[in-house]
Amino acid sequence: MSTSRFNALDTILSREEVHAKAPAKTVSEFFGCNVFGDEAMKKHLTADTFKAVKAAITNGTKIDRNTADQVAAAMRSWASERGATHYSHWFQPLTGTTAEKHDSFFTLSPSGSVIEEFKGGSLVQQEPDASSFPNGGIRSTFEARGYTAWDPSSPAFIMESGNCLTLCIPTIFISYTGEALDYKAPLLKSQQYLEKAAVAVCQYFDKNVTHVATTLGWEQEYFLVDEALFNARQDLVLTGRTLLSRVPPKGQQLDDHYFGSIPDRVLQYMYDLEIECHKLAIPVRTRHNEVAPGQYELAPMFEEVNVAVDHNQLLMDVMDKVARRHRLRVLLHEKPFAGVNGSGKHNNWSMSTNTGKNLLSPGDTPRRNMQFLTFFVNTIKALHDHADLLRATVASASNDHRLGANEAPPAIVSAFIGDTLSALLDELETKDEKSFLEEGAKADLKLDIHKKIPDLMLDNTDRNRTSPFAFTGNKFEIRMVGSQQNCASPMTVMNTIVGAQLNAFHTEIDALIKSGMKKDTAILSVLKRLIKESKNIRFEGDGYSDEWKDEAKSRGLSNLPNTPDALTAFISQKSLDLFAKANVMTPIESEARYEIALHDYVKRLQIEGRVMADMCNLQILPPAIKYMNTLLENTKHLAKLGLPMEAQMGLITEINTHINGMRKATTEMTYQRKLANEITDTGEQAVAYCNKVKGDYFDIIREHADQLEALVDDTLWILPKYREMLFIR
Ligand code: ADP
Ligand code: MG
């Protein structure tokens, strides 16, 4: 028997129908067919033009106008062949989503004939009407111009929307005065900054290293719900999460969803989604059920950070489009349902060289291991020095429901590195570097971590899931990132803080060598100090425990569970200086980002407050009153018959208590919201929304509403319940 009061939509595409949409039988035959990548470029460009574009991608050299014209013409002919009629600069404004403005290839020639063209000028730069994108005060309204500029390092692609095919060109988005108005411009700068610093440090170990790229492998968690149920919940439609509703009697207690068999309807969705991803060269490989019922995850192979960020943004868009085809809705919000797990987006971060080496992978020679240790320890030191800044990049109204809310991971930033590496760092810290080197020369160098790899693997299989920043064998996994966030922001900070730390390291080592110290001794002695200085940030225990909160406090680590508090790290003098010195963001750009994030926070809580009041008044109260009337009617008859009516009277009293409690709290919350709206300083306004609106009322209102849900006749209840939404069959 169905537990739902709603009819499920039976529009599941069959596997055959989904499969029929794939352009070819095997992935290798159609992977990247919608991307203007190397293969398409080679086919459509002359050898010289191809070389010029490749040089721009790897070395950042400029593309001249003539080359741009040729690339544009080639892109158009490739895209037209595939059926695209329009082109669009595709960018990532600070709204968190992606933006496009389509222009047609078709135009009228001076003689009036219809032609199709796409010129270098239109490829390289566009001026979208930018006045309604957030700018944090950078652009005054009279100078609302913003420009998008082609980023050749991320390949152009064709976006399919039904029968409409559009050529999308990845771009950065900047103001008339050159300030970044998007996520990508600072990311690209941070990548260059880190590259320069990392290459210099690599020179101590390997002269062949001339390029270092940061790599990102994200893991995207999400929920799926039936479209009909989604549409019946204005909170899901308008805020992305359920503001009310009871946790079902069975949630995730039995752990039976995690890695469980995937329901057919969901599997068809995943399969369809993967086809779309592969056409776009998004290398998704894994899919599985997550912990909460209705929750899933997919992950790709890692890529260079710039492309990986674009692919994740593109993916989120495609996920939504494909879900609608299956009459499903994808929920990317960090906490769509109370009482079951929320969704994150782990960011696996590492650095790799042009010689094909992962700098965070312990190697098989002492030299490689010294290099590994250098990058490993410097990364931990960078985190130690700028933990608050990394925390700030993942602060949002929705991610607050995960971080610091008894859910993975905590709001306190710490690094988990496992037993083997902890022991090694402890040894290095206490031993003097000379004996380390001498011992090493005699026998197998102690630094020969290679021999310890089996232990390392052990650590990884049993790794600490509670840590926000975990070393997982050959990369750091940043687990604080929220499921709907753009990865660019945390990636920009990782690149910048590690770049700055590597620069400081390099300066110090050079000075020591100059003063006559041997290179290896210099490196070990500095690493030793860095290990000592950054020890505070290392934590191997349970990140959820109360003991950790106390210990973290005594270690002087911050615990910032709320967005308004967490965001302040963006505008600390230390962060402003760091970004400015690295040439990643000017203080004006940093301050603008802070302002935009605060605004976003306020707006989201404002909408949530409004929706909550609306739902209480229009969807919770009416069925509650109706049911109470039925009970009252019933007591009248019982009284006539002289029968007992404690049950009815008890229910009436309880329902009445919650109706009044809910109504009172909603009215007061609305009043506090109005007061908060009057505040002109965004920082203060955000704090008011955090404490006075959300903090003082949201939980109370929900408690009353959810109690009513537990008391009122199921058949009268208007809203889809958790038990109906969470279990897709
Ligand atoms: P899991 O975390 O599920 O055990 P893996 O450790 O195999 O799985 O990988 C998790 C994610 O880490 C994947 O998205 C993968 O692409 C990514 N990853 C693996 N190696 C690197 C690397 N060198 N740099 C960045 N990401 C990586
Ligand atoms: Mg993971």
PDB file of C-alpha atoms in Angstrom, residues 447-659:
ATOM      1  CA  LEU A 447      61.966   9.960   4.711  1.00  0.00           C
ATOM      2  CA  ASP A 448      61.394   7.030   2.464  1.00  0.00           C
ATOM      3  CA  ILE A 449      57.683   7.218   2.975  1.00  0.00           C
ATOM      4  CA  HIS A 450      57.256   4.879   0.073  1.00  0.00           C
ATOM      5  CA  LYS A 451      57.954   1.961   2.388  1.00  0.00           C
ATOM      6  CA  LYS A 452      55.147   3.105   4.616  1.00  0.00           C
ATOM      7  CA  ILE A 453      52.564   3.307   1.918  1.00  0.00           C
ATOM      8  CA  PRO A 454      50.647   0.232   3.069  1.00  0.00           C
ATOM      9  CA  ASP A 455      50.059   2.030   6.382  1.00  0.00           C
ATOM     10  CA  LEU A 456      48.990   5.108   4.532  1.00  0.00           C
ATOM     11  CA  MET A 457      46.428   3.105   2.619  1.00  0.00           C
ATOM     12  CA  LEU A 458      45.125   1.749   5.893  1.00  0.00           C
ATOM     13  CA  ASP A 459      44.627   5.269   7.149  1.00  0.00           C
ATOM     14  CA  ASN A 460      42.691   6.089   4.086  1.00  0.00           C
ATOM     15  CA  THR A 461      40.260   3.258   4.250  1.00  0.00           C
ATOM     16  CA  ASP A 462      39.492   4.088   7.832  1.00  0.00           C
ATOM     17  CA  ARG A 463      39.743   7.799   7.500  1.00  0.00           C
ATOM     18  CA  ASN A 464      38.204  10.358   9.717  1.00  0.00           C
ATOM     19  CA  ARG A 465      34.935  11.519   8.184  1.00  0.00           C
ATOM     20  CA  THR A 466      34.471  14.280  10.734  1.00  0.00           C
ATOM     21  CA  SER A 467      37.386  16.428   9.619  1.00  0.00           C
ATOM     22  CA  PRO A 468      36.726  19.479   7.462  1.00  0.00           C
ATOM     23  CA  PHE A 469      40.171  19.236   5.837  1.00  0.00           C
ATOM     24  CA  ALA A 470      41.554  15.735   5.444  1.00  0.00           C
ATOM     25  CA  PHE A 471      44.645  14.386   3.756  1.00  0.00           C
ATOM     26  CA  THR A 472      43.490  11.359   1.783  1.00  0.00           C
ATOM     27  CA  GLY A 473      46.683   9.773   0.509  1.00  0.00           C
ATOM     28  CA  ASN A 474      47.609  12.113  -2.334  1.00  0.00           C
ATOM     29  CA  LYS A 475      45.355  15.176  -2.001  1.00  0.00           C
ATOM     30  CA  PHE A 476      43.600  17.292   0.581  1.00  0.00           C
ATOM     31  CA  GLU A 477      39.867  16.885   0.739  1.00  0.00           C
ATOM     32  CA  ILE A 478      38.055  20.072   1.701  1.00  0.00           C
ATOM     33  CA  ARG A 479      34.752  18.926   3.087  1.00  0.00           C
ATOM     34  CA  MET A 480      33.240  22.216   4.189  1.00  0.00           C
ATOM     35  CA  VAL A 481      32.156  23.274   0.730  1.00  0.00           C
ATOM     36  CA  GLY A 482      28.374  23.351   0.309  1.00  0.00           C
ATOM     37  CA  SER A 483      26.574  21.372  -2.368  1.00  0.00           C
ATOM     38  CA  GLN A 484      25.296  24.394  -4.295  1.00  0.00           C
ATOM     39  CA  GLN A 485      28.396  26.555  -3.973  1.00  0.00           C
ATOM     40  CA  ASN A 486      30.766  27.534  -6.726  1.00  0.00           C
ATOM     41  CA  CYS A 487      34.068  25.739  -5.982  1.00  0.00           C
ATOM     42  CA  ALA A 488      36.014  28.712  -7.315  1.00  0.00           C
ATOM     43  CA  SER A 489      35.980  30.629  -4.063  1.00  0.00           C
ATOM     44  CA  PRO A 490      37.558  27.976  -1.806  1.00  0.00           C
ATOM     45  CA  MET A 491      39.915  27.011  -4.646  1.00  0.00           C
ATOM     46  CA  THR A 492      41.028  30.623  -5.055  1.00  0.00           C
ATOM     47  CA  VAL A 493      41.823  30.770  -1.351  1.00  0.00           C
ATOM     48  CA  MET A 494      43.679  27.449  -1.372  1.00  0.00           C
ATOM     49  CA  ASN A 495      45.831  28.590  -4.280  1.00  0.00           C
ATOM     50  CA  THR A 496      46.503  31.964  -2.725  1.00  0.00           C
ATOM     51  CA  ILE A 497      47.350  30.865   0.800  1.00  0.00           C
ATOM     52  CA  VAL A 498      49.551  27.997  -0.356  1.00  0.00           C
ATOM     53  CA  GLY A 499      51.190  30.267  -2.938  1.00  0.00           C
ATOM     54  CA  ALA A 500      51.984  32.853  -0.268  1.00  0.00           C
ATOM     55  CA  GLN A 501      53.366  30.204   2.077  1.00  0.00           C
ATOM     56  CA  LEU A 502      55.544  28.667  -0.660  1.00  0.00           C
ATOM     57  CA  ASN A 503      56.911  32.117  -1.460  1.00  0.00           C
ATOM     58  CA  ALA A 504      57.852  32.696   2.170  1.00  0.00           C
ATOM     59  CA  PHE A 505      59.428  29.240   2.295  1.00  0.00           C
ATOM     60  CA  HIS A 506      61.423  29.872  -0.851  1.00  0.00           C
ATOM     61  CA  THR A 507      62.741  33.204   0.396  1.00  0.00           C
ATOM     62  CA  GLU A 508      63.854  31.640   3.647  1.00  0.00           C
ATOM     63  CA  ILE A 509      65.555  28.626   2.083  1.00  0.00           C
ATOM     64  CA  ASP A 510      67.402  30.816  -0.411  1.00  0.00           C
ATOM     65  CA  ALA A 511      68.679  32.995   2.411  1.00  0.00           C
ATOM     66  CA  LEU A 512      69.889  29.981   4.391  1.00  0.00           C
ATOM     67  CA  ILE A 513      71.646  28.502   1.382  1.00  0.00           C
ATOM     68  CA  LYS A 514      73.254  31.842   0.721  1.00  0.00           C
ATOM     69  CA  SER A 515      74.514  31.919   4.300  1.00  0.00           C
ATOM     70  CA  GLY A 516      76.294  28.604   3.632  1.00  0.00           C
ATOM     71  CA  MET A 517      73.851  25.996   4.861  1.00  0.00           C
ATOM     72  CA  LYS A 518      73.433  22.828   2.822  1.00  0.00           C
ATOM     73  CA  LYS A 519      70.172  22.728   0.893  1.00  0.00           C
ATOM     74  CA  ASP A 520      68.743  19.601   2.507  1.00  0.00           C
ATOM     75  CA  THR A 521      69.610  20.768   5.995  1.00  0.00           C
ATOM     76  CA  ALA A 522      68.042  24.146   5.259  1.00  0.00           C
ATOM     77  CA  ILE A 523      64.835  22.553   3.984  1.00  0.00           C
ATOM     78  CA  LEU A 524      64.561  20.161   6.907  1.00  0.00           C
ATOM     79  CA  SER A 525      65.244  22.824   9.485  1.00  0.00           C
ATOM     80  CA  VAL A 526      62.591  25.144   8.071  1.00  0.00           C
ATOM     81  CA  LEU A 527      60.066  22.310   7.715  1.00  0.00           C
ATOM     82  CA  LYS A 528      60.742  21.421  11.315  1.00  0.00           C
ATOM     83  CA  ARG A 529      59.811  24.911  12.418  1.00  0.00           C
ATOM     84  CA  LEU A 530      56.717  24.993  10.202  1.00  0.00           C
ATOM     85  CA  ILE A 531      55.566  21.697  11.674  1.00  0.00           C
ATOM     86  CA  LYS A 532      55.907  23.154  15.156  1.00  0.00           C
ATOM     87  CA  GLU A 533      54.182  26.400  14.248  1.00  0.00           C
ATOM     88  CA  SER A 534      51.226  24.724  12.577  1.00  0.00           C
ATOM     89  CA  LYS A 535      50.721  21.896  15.051  1.00  0.00           C
ATOM     90  CA  ASN A 536      47.620  23.552  16.501  1.00  0.00           C
ATOM     91  CA  ILE A 537      45.596  23.018  13.373  1.00  0.00           C
ATOM     92  CA  ARG A 538      46.197  19.265  13.315  1.00  0.00           C
ATOM     93  CA  PHE A 539      43.485  17.148  14.889  1.00  0.00           C
ATOM     94  CA  GLU A 540      42.956  13.422  14.519  1.00  0.00           C
ATOM     95  CA  GLY A 541      39.974  12.916  16.828  1.00  0.00           C
ATOM     96  CA  ASP A 542      36.214  13.203  16.536  1.00  0.00           C
ATOM     97  CA  GLY A 543      35.362  16.593  15.079  1.00  0.00           C
ATOM     98  CA  TYR A 544      31.749  16.437  16.284  1.00  0.00           C
ATOM     99  CA  SER A 545      32.507  15.924  19.942  1.00  0.00           C
ATOM    100  CA  ASP A 546      32.027  18.583  22.616  1.00  0.00           C
ATOM    101  CA  GLU A 547      35.531  17.845  23.902  1.00  0.00           C
ATOM    102  CA  TRP A 548      36.904  19.018  20.580  1.00  0.00           C
ATOM    103  CA  LYS A 549      34.994  22.283  20.869  1.00  0.00           C
ATOM    104  CA  ASP A 550      36.619  22.858  24.256  1.00  0.00           C
ATOM    105  CA  GLU A 551      40.042  21.788  23.117  1.00  0.00           C
ATOM    106  CA  ALA A 552      39.870  23.876  19.957  1.00  0.00           C
ATOM    107  CA  LYS A 553      39.023  26.854  22.107  1.00  0.00           C
ATOM    108  CA  SER A 554      42.034  26.262  24.327  1.00  0.00           C
ATOM    109  CA  ARG A 555      44.192  25.933  21.213  1.00  0.00           C
ATOM    110  CA  GLY A 556      42.929  29.318  20.068  1.00  0.00           C
ATOM    111  CA  LEU A 557      41.158  28.006  16.961  1.00  0.00           C
ATOM    112  CA  SER A 558      38.026  29.829  15.918  1.00  0.00           C
ATOM    113  CA  ASN A 559      34.588  28.278  15.873  1.00  0.00           C
ATOM    114  CA  LEU A 560      32.354  30.389  13.657  1.00  0.00           C
ATOM    115  CA  PRO A 561      29.018  28.683  13.098  1.00  0.00           C
ATOM    116  CA  ASN A 562      27.232  31.734  11.636  1.00  0.00           C
ATOM    117  CA  THR A 563      27.708  33.337   8.259  1.00  0.00           C
ATOM    118  CA  PRO A 564      27.821  36.981   9.451  1.00  0.00           C
ATOM    119  CA  ASP A 565      30.680  36.083  11.841  1.00  0.00           C
ATOM    120  CA  ALA A 566      32.474  33.801   9.417  1.00  0.00           C
ATOM    121  CA  LEU A 567      32.435  36.318   6.570  1.00  0.00           C
ATOM    122  CA  THR A 568      34.416  38.946   8.465  1.00  0.00           C
ATOM    123  CA  ALA A 569      37.635  37.048   7.640  1.00  0.00           C
ATOM    124  CA  PHE A 570      37.237  38.315   4.067  1.00  0.00           C
ATOM    125  CA  ILE A 571      37.919  41.867   5.190  1.00  0.00           C
ATOM    126  CA  SER A 572      40.497  41.350   7.926  1.00  0.00           C
ATOM    127  CA  GLN A 573      43.655  43.334   7.236  1.00  0.00           C
ATOM    128  CA  LYS A 574      45.533  40.045   6.966  1.00  0.00           C
ATOM    129  CA  SER A 575      43.266  38.761   4.176  1.00  0.00           C
ATOM    130  CA  LEU A 576      43.153  42.078   2.324  1.00  0.00           C
ATOM    131  CA  ASP A 577      46.954  42.194   2.335  1.00  0.00           C
ATOM    132  CA  LEU A 578      47.276  38.571   1.292  1.00  0.00           C
ATOM    133  CA  PHE A 579      45.027  38.967  -1.757  1.00  0.00           C
ATOM    134  CA  ALA A 580      46.500  42.309  -2.745  1.00  0.00           C
ATOM    135  CA  LYS A 581      50.087  41.103  -2.485  1.00  0.00           C
ATOM    136  CA  ALA A 582      49.260  38.033  -4.554  1.00  0.00           C
ATOM    137  CA  ASN A 583      47.552  40.231  -7.121  1.00  0.00           C
ATOM    138  CA  VAL A 584      44.475  38.034  -6.825  1.00  0.00           C
ATOM    139  CA  MET A 585      42.052  40.667  -5.534  1.00  0.00           C
ATOM    140  CA  THR A 586      42.374  44.319  -4.638  1.00  0.00           C
ATOM    141  CA  PRO A 587      40.952  45.442  -1.271  1.00  0.00           C
ATOM    142  CA  ILE A 588      38.026  46.938  -3.207  1.00  0.00           C
ATOM    143  CA  GLU A 589      37.297  43.564  -4.791  1.00  0.00           C
ATOM    144  CA  SER A 590      37.597  41.731  -1.457  1.00  0.00           C
ATOM    145  CA  GLU A 591      35.273  44.202   0.244  1.00  0.00           C
ATOM    146  CA  ALA A 592      32.779  43.938  -2.605  1.00  0.00           C
ATOM    147  CA  ARG A 593      32.689  40.163  -2.205  1.00  0.00           C
ATOM    148  CA  TYR A 594      32.103  40.507   1.527  1.00  0.00           C
ATOM    149  CA  GLU A 595      29.255  42.932   0.895  1.00  0.00           C
ATOM    150  CA  ILE A 596      27.670  40.680  -1.755  1.00  0.00           C
ATOM    151  CA  ALA A 597      27.847  37.611   0.487  1.00  0.00           C
ATOM    152  CA  LEU A 598      26.207  39.508   3.361  1.00  0.00           C
ATOM    153  CA  HIS A 599      23.470  40.759   1.066  1.00  0.00           C
ATOM    154  CA  ASP A 600      22.850  37.272  -0.183  1.00  0.00           C
ATOM    155  CA  TYR A 601      22.567  36.045   3.393  1.00  0.00           C
ATOM    156  CA  VAL A 602      20.048  38.726   4.343  1.00  0.00           C
ATOM    157  CA  LYS A 603      17.969  38.222   1.209  1.00  0.00           C
ATOM    158  CA  ARG A 604      17.778  34.495   1.675  1.00  0.00           C
ATOM    159  CA  LEU A 605      16.679  34.736   5.307  1.00  0.00           C
ATOM    160  CA  GLN A 606      14.214  37.432   4.360  1.00  0.00           C
ATOM    161  CA  ILE A 607      12.631  35.167   1.756  1.00  0.00           C
ATOM    162  CA  GLU A 608      12.623  32.233   4.169  1.00  0.00           C
ATOM    163  CA  GLY A 609      10.873  34.329   6.804  1.00  0.00           C
ATOM    164  CA  ARG A 610       8.209  35.427   4.370  1.00  0.00           C
ATOM    165  CA  VAL A 611       7.603  31.962   2.986  1.00  0.00           C
ATOM    166  CA  MET A 612       7.438  30.493   6.466  1.00  0.00           C
ATOM    167  CA  ALA A 613       4.795  32.971   7.606  1.00  0.00           C
ATOM    168  CA  ASP A 614       2.835  32.397   4.426  1.00  0.00           C
ATOM    169  CA  MET A 615       2.853  28.640   4.807  1.00  0.00           C
ATOM    170  CA  CYS A 616       1.840  28.824   8.461  1.00  0.00           C
ATOM    171  CA  ASN A 617      -1.050  31.154   7.739  1.00  0.00           C
ATOM    172  CA  LEU A 618      -2.306  29.586   4.553  1.00  0.00           C
ATOM    173  CA  GLN A 619      -1.338  25.927   4.679  1.00  0.00           C
ATOM    174  CA  ILE A 620      -0.920  24.899   8.304  1.00  0.00           C
ATOM    175  CA  LEU A 621      -3.597  26.870  10.134  1.00  0.00           C
ATOM    176  CA  PRO A 622      -6.553  26.040   7.862  1.00  0.00           C
ATOM    177  CA  PRO A 623      -6.358  22.226   8.129  1.00  0.00           C
ATOM    178  CA  ALA A 624      -5.640  22.530  11.853  1.00  0.00           C
ATOM    179  CA  ILE A 625      -8.728  24.653  12.397  1.00  0.00           C
ATOM    180  CA  LYS A 626     -10.828  22.391  10.213  1.00  0.00           C
ATOM    181  CA  TYR A 627      -9.793  19.362  12.205  1.00  0.00           C
ATOM    182  CA  MET A 628     -10.416  21.149  15.480  1.00  0.00           C
ATOM    183  CA  ASN A 629     -13.923  21.964  14.296  1.00  0.00           C
ATOM    184  CA  THR A 630     -14.536  18.314  13.528  1.00  0.00           C
ATOM    185  CA  LEU A 631     -13.414  17.453  17.032  1.00  0.00           C
ATOM    186  CA  LEU A 632     -15.616  20.174  18.521  1.00  0.00           C
ATOM    187  CA  GLU A 633     -18.578  18.887  16.551  1.00  0.00           C
ATOM    188  CA  ASN A 634     -17.781  15.410  17.803  1.00  0.00           C
ATOM    189  CA  THR A 635     -17.713  16.532  21.451  1.00  0.00           C
ATOM    190  CA  LYS A 636     -21.173  18.081  21.047  1.00  0.00           C
ATOM    191  CA  HIS A 637     -22.598  14.699  20.054  1.00  0.00           C
ATOM    192  CA  LEU A 638     -20.657  12.867  22.729  1.00  0.00           C
ATOM    193  CA  ALA A 639     -21.972  15.280  25.351  1.00  0.00           C
ATOM    194  CA  LYS A 640     -25.525  14.573  24.233  1.00  0.00           C
ATOM    195  CA  LEU A 641     -24.921  10.863  24.664  1.00  0.00           C
ATOM    196  CA  GLY A 642     -23.097  11.403  27.934  1.00  0.00           C
ATOM    197  CA  LEU A 643     -20.011   9.566  26.649  1.00  0.00           C
ATOM    198  CA  PRO A 644     -16.428  10.262  27.766  1.00  0.00           C
ATOM    199  CA  MET A 645     -14.481  12.724  25.622  1.00  0.00           C
ATOM    200  CA  GLU A 646     -11.053  13.137  27.250  1.00  0.00           C
ATOM    201  CA  ALA A 647      -9.288  12.164  24.039  1.00  0.00           C
ATOM    202  CA  GLN A 648     -11.143  14.763  21.998  1.00  0.00           C
ATOM    203  CA  MET A 649     -10.735  17.470  24.612  1.00  0.00           C
ATOM    204  CA  GLY A 650      -7.048  16.644  24.942  1.00  0.00           C
ATOM    205  CA  LEU A 651      -6.547  16.924  21.192  1.00  0.00           C
ATOM    206  CA  ILE A 652      -8.523  20.153  20.984  1.00  0.00           C
ATOM    207  CA  THR A 653      -6.429  21.715  23.744  1.00  0.00           C
ATOM    208  CA  GLU A 654      -3.149  20.594  22.193  1.00  0.00           C
ATOM    209  CA  ILE A 655      -4.069  21.768  18.717  1.00  0.00           C
ATOM    210  CA  ASN A 656      -5.281  25.055  20.087  1.00  0.00           C
ATOM    211  CA  THR A 657      -2.056  25.568  22.019  1.00  0.00           C
ATOM    212  CA  HIS A 658       0.034  25.042  18.901  1.00  0.00           C
ATOM    213  CA  ILE A 659      -2.202  27.192  16.724  1.00  0.00           C
TER     214      ILE A 659
END
